[in-house]
């Protein structure tokens, strides 16, 4: 979609669709007020008929509005004025976006920028709107022979402002929102692709494709042989029961000063998780194709930063493997040696995510990172603890954790901290190796992170458990692209000077 920011008047702007907000009890937003005055009360008269619901997320088209240059007006319910929450703002925009794409407009001019969430500047509003729109416009119909395309596709959206204030900063915000939205949708597609297509090799190809797409992005793919040389016994153990070779994918976006230590993102890329010999029940097992959504979020975030040419040093690493049961597969009780030298007793082959991640964590020590964030659909226990609204957040550095938590709140892509006390480590003791790969049933998300913490003593580290947030089940089954909004907000706020 082509976005721009302009200073225009609602009554004179020529467009297929004028988008304006109406608050609860039919209170008009400033642009709606102007439109109403110029049209001799057409808007307020329409509202008096009572068909319109002004709660956040409701919409209505109206036509033939007198003295207005626009072909039609989309009224958008905005709820109570001055009480708009971040989630309301996102609901308002995705509702408007859905109407616009399915309607008959090729272009639209929106005054919803007047809707304000207290405490955020106008650039935040514009960026958040662009992300919500891109999110709402996403389709995954690659494998549908009949594709449902709207009659007229919306191609151009103008964020209109009544004043010239902050025009330039809003233009930058549009670019950031679009890049984030593109990254989000790239991640959703990788997540939604079936596991017979999206294999570790497919992910490696995706990285190479991104290298061609974005100048300055350098990718490197380690094969199983390379990993053997490095002693990545934990990662390779997960892959040994699969006919798809594992890949360790490294993407370098080094556009910051040489002296600046990089931010490293590591994604769990299990392209299908059967559980291995500790096999999972059949119920909803198809959803284990989403077990690479952490990896997908790394691809999406790196792509967004590359698209924006951010002047930062960012390294994305994806540990990609398939977890299968077979004659070669690891068995409960097997002991492997990780790249760090620590030995691991694999008591449950379904706790594979931490096995691929631990070797990736050791591998990235070579970059002397400023901070490391791993993103993983790591534990079902996280869904029990937090449900599907917040990602689990743990780590060894409170400053990093707090910045991520704030970024989550500000982007509406929330994360919530769980404790990582030393005491939890006791649950991982093994009679036969240095550590076991599982604890007991108690605090499953925390013991998984405790396992990872054995491999993170050399840097500031945070872990995002996205088991509950990376995809939706049921009739809206599909990847969400989370936590890309959180990660982009974090990067723009903490790693870019004028975010
Ligand atoms: N990928 C799963 C976690 C998962 C399960 C995410 C369901 C989302 C929905 C992970 O590899 C796994 O199987 N974890 C086990 C760990 C257990 C064996 C300690 C789990 O959560 O049951
Ligand atoms: Mn598993
Ligand atoms: Zn898994």
Short mmCIF file of C-alpha atoms and ligand atoms in Angstrom, two decimals:
data_model
loop_
_atom_site.label_atom_id
_atom_site.label_comp_id
_atom_site.label_asym_id
_atom_site.label_seq_id
_atom_site.Cartn_x
_atom_site.Cartn_y
_atom_site.Cartn_z
CA UNK A 1 0.00 0.00 0.00
CA UNK A 2 1.08 3.50 -0.80
CA UNK A 3 0.86 5.72 2.29
CA UNK A 4 1.45 9.41 2.60
CA UNK A 5 0.88 12.20 5.09
CA UNK A 6 -0.77 15.42 3.96
CA UNK A 7 -2.27 18.53 5.36
CA UNK A 8 -5.73 18.88 3.75
CA UNK A 9 -9.29 19.91 4.47
CA UNK A 10 -11.91 17.14 4.61
CA UNK A 11 -14.56 18.93 2.55
CA UNK A 12 -12.38 19.73 -0.47
CA UNK A 13 -10.14 16.69 -0.74
CA UNK A 14 -10.87 14.60 -3.85
CA UNK A 15 -10.94 10.94 -2.95
CA UNK A 16 -12.93 7.72 -3.31
CA UNK A 17 -13.40 7.65 0.43
CA UNK A 18 -13.14 10.05 3.33
CA UNK A 19 -12.58 8.29 6.66
CA UNK A 20 -13.72 10.10 9.77
CA UNK A 21 -14.21 9.20 13.40
CA UNK A 22 -17.33 9.43 15.53
CA UNK A 23 -17.17 9.05 19.31
CA UNK A 24 -19.73 7.47 21.58
CA UNK A 25 -23.08 9.25 21.86
CA UNK A 26 -22.48 10.45 18.30
CA UNK A 27 -19.96 13.07 19.35
CA UNK A 28 -18.15 14.23 16.22
CA UNK A 29 -14.38 14.32 15.84
CA UNK A 30 -12.99 17.68 14.53
CA UNK A 31 -12.90 16.48 10.90
CA UNK A 32 -16.40 15.03 11.24
CA UNK A 33 -17.52 18.36 12.67
CA UNK A 34 -16.15 20.27 9.66
CA UNK A 35 -17.71 17.79 7.24
CA UNK A 36 -21.01 18.09 9.07
CA UNK A 37 -21.00 21.89 8.91
CA UNK A 38 -20.12 21.98 5.20
CA UNK A 39 -22.80 19.42 4.37
CA UNK A 40 -25.50 21.29 6.30
CA UNK A 41 -25.74 18.71 9.07
CA UNK A 42 -25.78 15.61 6.83
CA UNK A 43 -23.56 13.60 9.18
CA UNK A 44 -25.40 14.46 12.37
CA UNK A 45 -28.77 13.85 10.68
CA UNK A 46 -27.58 10.44 9.51
CA UNK A 47 -26.38 9.60 13.01
CA UNK A 48 -29.74 10.65 14.47
CA UNK A 49 -31.40 7.82 12.51
CA UNK A 50 -29.73 5.50 14.99
CA UNK A 51 -28.21 2.82 12.72
CA UNK A 52 -24.64 3.67 13.59
CA UNK A 53 -22.82 2.11 16.51
CA UNK A 54 -20.09 4.42 17.74
CA UNK A 55 -18.26 1.83 19.84
CA UNK A 56 -14.63 1.23 18.77
CA UNK A 57 -14.45 -1.03 15.75
CA UNK A 58 -17.88 -0.33 14.18
CA UNK A 59 -18.13 1.32 10.77
CA UNK A 60 -20.69 2.59 8.24
CA UNK A 61 -20.43 3.96 4.71
CA UNK A 62 -22.53 6.97 3.77
CA UNK A 63 -23.00 8.33 0.26
CA UNK A 64 -24.07 11.50 -1.54
CA UNK A 65 -22.88 13.79 1.22
CA UNK A 66 -23.69 17.31 -0.04
CA UNK A 67 -20.88 19.85 -0.70
CA UNK A 68 -18.18 17.25 -0.10
CA UNK A 69 -15.68 16.35 -2.82
CA UNK A 70 -15.24 12.75 -1.62
CA UNK A 71 -17.29 9.99 -3.31
CA UNK A 72 -18.25 8.41 0.01
CA UNK A 73 -17.60 8.78 3.70
CA UNK A 74 -16.64 5.94 6.04
CA UNK A 75 -17.79 6.68 9.57
CA UNK A 76 -15.69 4.84 12.14
CA UNK A 77 -16.83 4.33 15.72
CA UNK A 78 -14.16 5.43 18.17
CA UNK A 79 -15.70 4.78 21.58
CA UNK A 80 -15.32 7.23 24.43
CA UNK A 81 -13.22 10.31 23.65
CA UNK A 82 -10.07 10.82 25.78
CA UNK A 83 -10.27 7.21 26.96
CA UNK A 84 -8.86 5.51 23.86
CA UNK A 85 -6.54 2.65 24.85
CA UNK A 86 -3.80 1.26 22.62
CA UNK A 87 -5.92 -1.80 21.89
CA UNK A 88 -8.94 0.43 21.01
CA UNK A 89 -6.80 2.42 18.62
CA UNK A 90 -5.65 -0.78 16.92
CA UNK A 91 -9.23 -2.10 16.77
CA UNK A 92 -10.42 1.17 15.22
CA UNK A 93 -7.79 1.00 12.50
CA UNK A 94 -8.15 -2.66 11.64
CA UNK A 95 -11.94 -2.22 11.37
CA UNK A 96 -11.49 0.75 9.05
CA UNK A 97 -8.91 -1.14 7.00
CA UNK A 98 -11.21 -4.16 6.56
CA UNK A 99 -14.01 -1.93 5.25
CA UNK A 100 -11.70 -0.09 2.92
CA UNK A 101 -10.28 -3.16 1.20
CA UNK A 102 -13.64 -4.80 0.77
CA UNK A 103 -15.32 -1.63 -0.46
CA UNK A 104 -15.19 0.08 -3.84
CA UNK A 105 -12.40 2.57 -3.13
CA UNK A 106 -9.05 2.73 -4.85
CA UNK A 107 -7.83 5.50 -2.60
CA UNK A 108 -8.85 6.94 0.74
CA UNK A 109 -8.10 9.95 2.92
CA UNK A 110 -8.26 9.35 6.63
CA UNK A 111 -8.71 11.78 9.50
CA UNK A 112 -8.50 9.09 12.15
CA UNK A 113 -5.14 10.60 13.11
CA UNK A 114 -7.28 12.84 15.31
CA UNK A 115 -8.05 9.89 17.55
CA UNK A 116 -5.49 10.08 20.35
CA UNK A 117 -4.17 7.65 22.90
CA UNK A 118 -2.99 9.72 25.86
CA UNK A 119 0.77 9.86 26.30
CA UNK A 120 1.80 9.07 22.70
CA UNK A 121 2.97 11.49 20.02
CA UNK A 122 1.55 11.79 16.55
CA UNK A 123 4.36 9.74 14.97
CA UNK A 124 3.48 6.80 17.23
CA UNK A 125 -0.14 7.08 16.14
CA UNK A 126 0.77 7.07 12.46
CA UNK A 127 3.19 4.15 12.81
CA UNK A 128 0.72 2.10 14.85
CA UNK A 129 -2.01 2.79 12.29
CA UNK A 130 0.15 1.65 9.37
CA UNK A 131 1.04 -1.59 11.19
CA UNK A 132 -2.62 -2.27 12.01
CA UNK A 133 -3.63 -1.66 8.40
CA UNK A 134 -0.95 -3.94 6.94
CA UNK A 135 -1.90 -6.57 9.51
CA UNK A 136 -5.58 -6.33 8.55
CA UNK A 137 -4.86 -6.51 4.81
CA UNK A 138 -2.89 -9.75 5.07
CA UNK A 139 -4.16 -12.79 3.14
CA UNK A 140 -2.69 -16.26 2.91
CA UNK A 141 -4.32 -17.78 -0.15
CA UNK A 142 -1.27 -19.28 -1.79
CA UNK A 143 -2.79 -22.75 -1.69
CA UNK A 144 -6.38 -21.78 -2.55
CA UNK A 145 -7.15 -22.31 -6.20
CA UNK A 146 -9.97 -19.76 -5.97
CA UNK A 147 -8.62 -16.46 -4.71
CA UNK A 148 -11.05 -13.85 -3.44
CA UNK A 149 -9.87 -10.49 -4.62
CA UNK A 150 -11.87 -7.31 -3.94
CA UNK A 151 -13.47 -5.67 -7.00
CA UNK A 152 -11.38 -2.56 -6.59
CA UNK A 153 -8.27 -2.91 -4.50
CA UNK A 154 -7.33 -0.05 -2.22
CA UNK A 155 -3.95 1.21 -3.35
CA UNK A 156 -3.41 4.53 -1.72
CA UNK A 157 -4.10 5.87 1.74
CA UNK A 158 -3.45 9.40 2.89
CA UNK A 159 -3.11 10.14 6.57
CA UNK A 160 -4.59 13.59 6.63
CA UNK A 161 -3.86 16.18 9.24
CA UNK A 162 -5.62 19.46 9.83
CA UNK A 163 -2.36 21.21 10.74
CA UNK A 164 1.16 21.09 9.29
CA UNK A 165 2.68 20.25 12.65
CA UNK A 166 4.96 17.17 12.71
CA UNK A 167 4.37 16.44 9.02
CA UNK A 168 7.90 15.20 8.45
CA UNK A 169 8.06 13.02 11.56
CA UNK A 170 4.80 11.46 10.49
CA UNK A 171 6.22 10.71 7.08
CA UNK A 172 9.06 8.82 8.76
CA UNK A 173 6.56 7.06 11.01
CA UNK A 174 4.64 5.86 7.94
CA UNK A 175 7.81 4.31 6.57
CA UNK A 176 8.51 2.62 9.89
CA UNK A 177 4.95 1.34 10.14
CA UNK A 178 5.00 0.00 6.60
CA UNK A 179 8.35 -1.76 7.11
CA UNK A 180 7.14 -3.26 10.38
CA UNK A 181 3.89 -4.35 8.73
CA UNK A 182 5.82 -5.93 5.86
CA UNK A 183 8.05 -7.74 8.34
CA UNK A 184 4.97 -8.87 10.26
CA UNK A 185 3.35 -10.27 7.14
CA UNK A 186 6.55 -11.96 6.01
CA UNK A 187 6.64 -13.71 9.39
CA UNK A 188 2.97 -14.68 9.14
CA UNK A 189 3.55 -16.28 5.77
CA UNK A 190 6.58 -18.25 6.99
CA UNK A 191 4.49 -19.39 9.97
CA UNK A 192 1.45 -20.33 7.88
CA UNK A 193 3.39 -22.30 5.28
CA UNK A 194 2.96 -26.04 5.83
CA UNK A 195 5.89 -28.03 7.17
CA UNK A 196 6.27 -30.00 3.92
CA UNK A 197 7.20 -26.71 2.23
CA UNK A 198 8.73 -24.70 5.05
CA UNK A 199 11.67 -26.93 6.03
CA UNK A 200 14.99 -25.80 7.52
CA UNK A 201 16.36 -25.63 3.95
CA UNK A 202 13.43 -23.44 2.93
CA UNK A 203 14.25 -21.05 5.76
CA UNK A 204 17.87 -20.99 4.62
CA UNK A 205 16.67 -20.06 1.12
CA UNK A 206 14.50 -17.33 2.60
CA UNK A 207 17.60 -15.83 4.22
CA UNK A 208 19.45 -15.92 0.91
CA UNK A 209 16.46 -14.29 -0.80
CA UNK A 210 16.51 -11.54 1.82
CA UNK A 211 20.19 -10.98 1.14
CA UNK A 212 19.34 -10.33 -2.51
CA UNK A 213 16.42 -8.12 -1.55
CA UNK A 214 18.27 -5.88 0.91
CA UNK A 215 21.64 -4.43 0.06
CA UNK A 216 24.01 -4.66 2.97
CA UNK A 217 22.33 -7.67 4.54
CA UNK A 218 24.79 -10.56 4.73
CA UNK A 219 23.60 -14.09 5.34
CA UNK A 220 25.52 -17.23 6.13
CA UNK A 221 24.09 -20.72 6.49
CA UNK A 222 25.86 -23.40 8.51
CA UNK A 223 25.26 -26.98 7.41
CA UNK A 224 25.12 -30.03 9.70
CA UNK A 225 28.76 -30.65 8.83
CA UNK A 226 29.75 -27.15 9.93
CA UNK A 227 27.78 -27.66 13.12
CA UNK A 228 29.53 -30.95 13.78
CA UNK A 229 32.86 -29.16 13.51
CA UNK A 230 31.67 -26.62 16.05
CA UNK A 231 30.53 -29.35 18.44
CA UNK A 232 26.84 -28.43 18.36
CA UNK A 233 25.79 -31.77 19.81
CA UNK A 234 22.50 -30.48 21.24
CA UNK A 235 21.17 -28.89 18.06
CA UNK A 236 22.23 -31.86 15.93
CA UNK A 237 20.62 -34.29 18.38
CA UNK A 238 17.20 -32.78 17.66
CA UNK A 239 17.69 -33.09 13.92
CA UNK A 240 19.11 -36.60 13.79
CA UNK A 241 15.70 -38.28 13.55
CA UNK A 242 14.69 -36.18 10.55
CA UNK A 243 15.47 -36.52 6.85
CA UNK A 244 15.53 -32.73 6.60
CA UNK A 245 19.00 -31.42 7.45
CA UNK A 246 19.26 -28.79 10.17
CA UNK A 247 20.51 -25.29 9.33
CA UNK A 248 21.94 -22.54 11.46
CA UNK A 249 21.10 -19.32 9.66
CA UNK A 250 22.93 -16.08 10.41
CA UNK A 251 21.84 -12.72 9.04
CA UNK A 252 24.05 -9.70 9.62
CA UNK A 253 22.76 -6.15 9.27
CA UNK A 254 25.82 -4.15 10.31
CA UNK A 255 24.99 -0.55 9.60
CA UNK A 256 26.00 0.96 12.94
CA UNK A 257 29.41 2.26 13.98
CA UNK A 258 32.08 -0.48 14.05
CA UNK A 259 32.66 0.17 17.74
CA UNK A 260 29.03 -0.53 18.57
CA UNK A 261 28.32 -4.01 19.96
CA UNK A 262 25.50 -5.74 18.11
CA UNK A 263 22.01 -6.66 19.22
CA UNK A 264 21.49 -10.37 18.57
CA UNK A 265 18.10 -11.98 17.98
CA UNK A 266 17.83 -15.78 18.07
CA UNK A 267 14.74 -17.61 16.83
CA UNK A 268 13.59 -21.15 17.53
CA UNK A 269 13.04 -22.63 14.09
CA UNK A 270 11.53 -26.07 14.61
CA UNK A 271 9.73 -26.40 11.29
CA UNK A 272 7.65 -29.26 12.70
CA UNK A 273 7.55 -30.56 16.25
CA UNK A 274 6.13 -34.08 16.50
CA UNK A 275 7.69 -34.36 19.95
CA UNK A 276 10.08 -37.01 18.60
CA UNK A 277 10.09 -40.34 20.47
CA UNK A 278 8.28 -38.56 23.33
CA UNK A 279 5.60 -38.13 20.68
CA UNK A 280 2.77 -35.62 21.01
CA UNK A 281 -0.91 -36.59 20.96
CA UNK A 282 -2.65 -36.28 17.55
CA UNK A 283 -5.03 -33.52 18.71
CA UNK A 284 -4.11 -30.24 16.94
CA UNK A 285 -0.65 -31.56 16.08
CA UNK A 286 -0.89 -29.71 12.75
CA UNK A 287 -0.33 -26.54 14.77
CA UNK A 288 3.22 -27.67 15.45
CA UNK A 289 4.07 -26.31 11.99
CA UNK A 290 4.00 -22.98 13.88
CA UNK A 291 6.93 -24.10 16.05
CA UNK A 292 9.21 -21.94 13.90
CA UNK A 293 7.36 -18.70 14.65
CA UNK A 294 10.26 -17.45 16.79
CA UNK A 295 12.47 -17.85 13.72
CA UNK A 296 9.81 -16.17 11.57
CA UNK A 297 9.84 -13.16 13.90
CA UNK A 298 13.61 -12.91 13.52
CA UNK A 299 13.27 -12.91 9.71
CA UNK A 300 10.53 -10.28 9.92
CA UNK A 301 12.43 -8.02 12.30
CA UNK A 302 15.69 -8.23 10.35
CA UNK A 303 13.78 -7.53 7.11
CA UNK A 304 12.08 -4.49 8.66
CA UNK A 305 15.37 -3.07 9.95
CA UNK A 306 17.03 -3.70 6.58
CA UNK A 307 14.12 -2.07 4.73
CA UNK A 308 14.50 0.99 6.97
CA UNK A 309 18.30 0.91 6.61
CA UNK A 310 18.50 1.49 10.36
CA UNK A 311 21.99 2.63 11.44
CA UNK A 312 22.39 -0.21 13.93
CA UNK A 313 24.32 -3.44 14.27
CA UNK A 314 21.79 -6.26 14.31
CA UNK A 315 22.40 -9.98 13.94
CA UNK A 316 19.55 -12.44 13.42
CA UNK A 317 20.19 -16.12 14.07
CA UNK A 318 17.78 -18.94 13.34
CA UNK A 319 18.27 -22.45 14.69
CA UNK A 320 16.28 -24.53 12.21
CA UNK A 321 15.54 -28.24 12.54
CA UNK A 322 12.66 -30.72 12.36
CA UNK A 323 11.79 -32.85 15.40
CA UNK A 324 10.80 -36.32 14.19
CA UNK A 325 10.67 -39.87 15.58
CA UNK A 326 12.61 -42.44 13.57
CA UNK A 327 15.24 -45.15 13.90
CA UNK A 328 17.95 -42.53 14.19
CA UNK A 329 16.04 -40.28 16.58
CA UNK A 330 17.25 -39.38 20.06
CA UNK A 331 15.69 -41.40 22.88
CA UNK A 332 14.78 -40.41 26.43
CA UNK A 333 17.90 -40.85 28.53
CA UNK A 334 20.33 -40.08 25.72
CA UNK A 335 23.22 -37.83 26.74
CA UNK A 336 24.67 -35.26 24.35
CA UNK A 337 27.42 -32.66 24.61
CA UNK A 338 26.47 -29.09 23.75
CA UNK A 339 28.82 -26.64 22.03
CA UNK A 340 29.51 -25.06 25.43
CA UNK A 341 30.92 -28.38 26.65
CA UNK A 342 28.06 -28.92 29.09
CA UNK A 343 26.51 -32.38 28.86
CA UNK A 344 22.72 -32.74 28.66
CA UNK A 345 20.55 -35.70 29.56
CA UNK A 346 17.58 -35.62 27.20
CA UNK A 347 14.80 -36.92 29.44
CA UNK A 348 12.07 -35.77 27.05
CA UNK A 349 12.64 -35.44 23.31
CA UNK A 350 9.72 -33.01 23.13
CA UNK A 351 11.76 -30.42 25.04
CA UNK A 352 13.73 -29.82 21.81
CA UNK A 353 13.51 -26.06 21.50
CA UNK A 354 15.92 -25.43 24.34
CA UNK A 355 18.34 -27.94 22.77
CA UNK A 356 18.60 -26.06 19.49
CA UNK A 357 18.67 -22.70 21.25
CA UNK A 358 21.46 -23.54 23.68
CA UNK A 359 23.95 -24.16 20.88
CA UNK A 360 22.88 -21.00 19.07
CA UNK A 361 23.39 -19.06 22.32
CA UNK A 362 26.92 -20.41 22.64
CA UNK A 363 27.64 -19.73 18.97
CA UNK A 364 26.78 -16.02 19.21
CA UNK A 365 29.25 -15.38 22.06
CA UNK A 366 31.72 -14.62 19.24
CA UNK A 367 29.86 -11.39 18.44
CA UNK A 368 30.37 -9.95 21.92
CA UNK A 369 26.75 -8.79 21.87
CA UNK A 370 25.33 -5.72 23.62
CA UNK A 371 22.19 -7.74 24.24
CA UNK A 372 20.71 -11.07 23.17
CA UNK A 373 17.00 -11.78 22.82
CA UNK A 374 15.77 -15.25 22.00
CA UNK A 375 12.25 -15.77 20.74
CA UNK A 376 10.68 -19.21 20.97
CA UNK A 377 7.42 -21.13 21.07
CA UNK A 378 9.04 -22.93 23.93
CA UNK A 379 6.48 -24.22 26.42
CA UNK A 380 2.81 -25.15 26.53
CA UNK A 381 3.09 -24.13 30.19
CA UNK A 382 3.38 -20.50 29.08
CA UNK A 383 -0.16 -20.67 27.68
CA UNK A 384 -1.34 -22.03 31.03
CA UNK A 385 0.47 -19.26 32.92
CA UNK A 386 -0.35 -16.22 30.75
CA UNK A 387 -3.02 -17.28 28.28
CA UNK A 388 -2.78 -15.90 24.77
CA UNK A 389 -2.57 -12.17 25.44
CA UNK A 390 0.98 -11.77 26.67
CA UNK A 391 4.27 -13.43 25.77
CA UNK A 392 6.40 -14.75 28.63
CA UNK A 393 9.47 -12.64 29.39
CA UNK A 394 12.47 -13.82 31.39
CA UNK A 395 16.18 -13.05 31.44
CA UNK A 396 19.32 -12.16 33.35
CA UNK A 397 19.29 -8.36 32.96
CA UNK A 398 16.55 -6.23 34.47
CA UNK A 399 17.25 -3.19 32.29
CA UNK A 400 16.80 -5.24 29.12
CA UNK A 401 13.70 -6.95 30.53
CA UNK A 402 12.13 -3.63 31.51
CA UNK A 403 12.84 -2.08 28.10
CA UNK A 404 11.20 -5.06 26.39
CA UNK A 405 8.22 -4.92 28.72
CA UNK A 406 7.75 -1.22 27.98
CA UNK A 407 8.11 -1.83 24.23
CA UNK A 408 5.43 -4.51 24.55
CA UNK A 409 3.04 -2.15 26.29
CA UNK A 410 3.66 0.66 23.81
CA UNK A 411 3.19 -1.53 20.77
CA UNK A 412 0.14 -3.34 22.13
CA UNK A 413 2.15 -6.57 21.70
CA UNK A 414 2.54 -7.24 25.39
CA UNK A 415 4.96 -9.38 27.35
CA UNK A 416 4.89 -10.20 31.04
CA UNK A 417 7.81 -11.09 33.23
CA UNK A 418 8.12 -14.38 35.07
CA UNK A 419 10.81 -14.87 37.74
CA UNK A 420 14.06 -16.65 37.04
CA UNK A 421 15.27 -17.32 40.58
CA UNK A 422 18.32 -19.57 41.03
CA UNK A 423 16.20 -22.05 43.00
CA UNK A 424 14.41 -23.16 39.84
CA UNK A 425 17.70 -24.49 38.44
CA UNK A 426 17.57 -27.34 40.96
CA UNK A 427 14.73 -28.89 38.98
CA UNK A 428 17.14 -29.53 36.11
CA UNK A 429 19.63 -31.63 38.03
CA UNK A 430 20.54 -34.93 36.40
CA UNK A 431 21.99 -38.09 37.92
CA UNK A 432 23.99 -38.78 34.79
CA UNK A 433 24.91 -35.51 33.03
CA UNK A 434 25.56 -31.85 33.89
CA UNK A 435 21.91 -30.91 33.38
CA UNK A 436 18.64 -32.52 32.31
CA UNK A 437 16.57 -30.97 29.53
CA UNK A 438 13.36 -30.92 31.60
CA UNK A 439 12.29 -30.19 35.15
CA UNK A 440 9.01 -31.49 36.52
CA UNK A 441 5.53 -30.16 35.69
CA UNK A 442 5.89 -27.17 37.98
CA UNK A 443 6.85 -23.79 36.51
CA UNK A 444 7.50 -25.27 33.07
CA UNK A 445 8.15 -21.93 31.36
CA UNK A 446 10.60 -20.93 34.06
CA UNK A 447 12.54 -24.20 34.07
CA UNK A 448 12.84 -23.98 30.27
CA UNK A 449 14.31 -20.48 30.62
CA UNK A 450 16.50 -21.74 33.48
CA UNK A 451 17.89 -24.31 31.10
CA UNK A 452 18.75 -21.55 28.61
CA UNK A 453 20.30 -19.43 31.37
CA UNK A 454 23.06 -22.04 31.66
CA UNK A 455 24.26 -20.77 28.27
CA UNK A 456 23.91 -17.00 28.72
CA UNK A 457 26.41 -16.04 31.43
CA UNK A 458 28.52 -13.98 29.00
CA UNK A 459 25.92 -11.37 27.98
CA UNK A 460 22.73 -9.49 28.80
CA UNK A 461 19.95 -11.83 27.75
CA UNK A 462 16.18 -11.92 27.55
CA UNK A 463 13.90 -14.74 26.47
CA UNK A 464 10.44 -14.32 24.96
CA UNK A 465 8.22 -17.40 25.20
CA UNK A 466 5.66 -16.86 22.45
CA UNK A 467 3.87 -20.23 22.71
CA UNK A 468 0.57 -18.47 23.44
CA UNK A 469 0.93 -15.44 21.19
CA UNK A 470 2.59 -16.58 17.95
CA UNK A 471 -0.54 -18.03 16.38
CA UNK A 472 -4.28 -18.26 16.76
CA UNK A 473 -6.19 -21.55 16.90
CA UNK A 474 -9.79 -22.26 15.88
CA UNK A 475 -11.60 -20.60 13.01
CA UNK A 476 -9.02 -17.81 12.72
CA UNK A 477 -6.15 -20.29 12.78
CA UNK A 478 -3.00 -18.58 11.58
CA UNK A 479 0.28 -16.98 12.55
CA UNK A 480 0.07 -13.53 14.19
CA UNK A 481 3.57 -12.20 13.48
CA UNK A 482 4.03 -11.48 17.17
CA UNK A 483 6.34 -10.34 18.75
CA UNK A 484 7.57 -8.25 15.81
CA UNK A 485 5.67 -5.11 16.89
CA UNK A 486 7.29 -5.41 20.32
CA UNK A 487 10.77 -5.99 18.87
CA UNK A 488 10.52 -3.08 16.43
CA UNK A 489 9.28 -0.74 19.13
CA UNK A 490 12.19 -1.88 21.32
CA UNK A 491 14.74 -1.35 18.54
CA UNK A 492 13.41 2.07 17.52
CA UNK A 493 13.24 3.24 21.14
CA UNK A 494 16.53 1.81 22.41
CA UNK A 495 18.91 1.33 19.49
CA UNK A 496 18.07 4.16 17.11
CA UNK A 497 18.81 7.71 18.22
CA UNK A 498 15.77 9.49 16.83
CA UNK A 499 13.29 6.63 17.01
N1 LIG B 1 6.79 -26.46 20.82
C1 LIG B 1 6.46 -27.00 22.08
C2 LIG B 1 5.75 -26.00 22.98
C3 LIG B 1 4.34 -25.67 22.60
C4 LIG B 1 3.32 -26.57 22.82
C5 LIG B 1 4.04 -24.44 22.08
C6 LIG B 1 2.02 -26.25 22.49
C7 LIG B 1 2.74 -24.10 21.77
C8 LIG B 1 1.73 -25.02 21.97
C9 LIG B 1 7.73 -27.44 22.80
O1 LIG B 1 8.72 -27.95 22.00
C10 LIG B 1 7.32 -28.53 23.72
O2 LIG B 1 6.90 -29.54 23.26
N2 LIG B 1 7.45 -28.29 25.02
C11 LIG B 1 7.06 -29.23 26.00
C12 LIG B 1 8.08 -29.21 27.10
C13 LIG B 1 7.94 -30.33 28.08
C14 LIG B 1 8.27 -31.65 27.42
C15 LIG B 1 8.86 -30.08 29.25
C16 LIG B 1 5.69 -28.84 26.53
O3 LIG B 1 5.40 -27.64 26.64
O4 LIG B 1 4.88 -29.72 26.76
MN1 LIG B 2 8.49 -30.04 21.61
ZN1 LIG B 3 8.74 -27.31 20.09
#
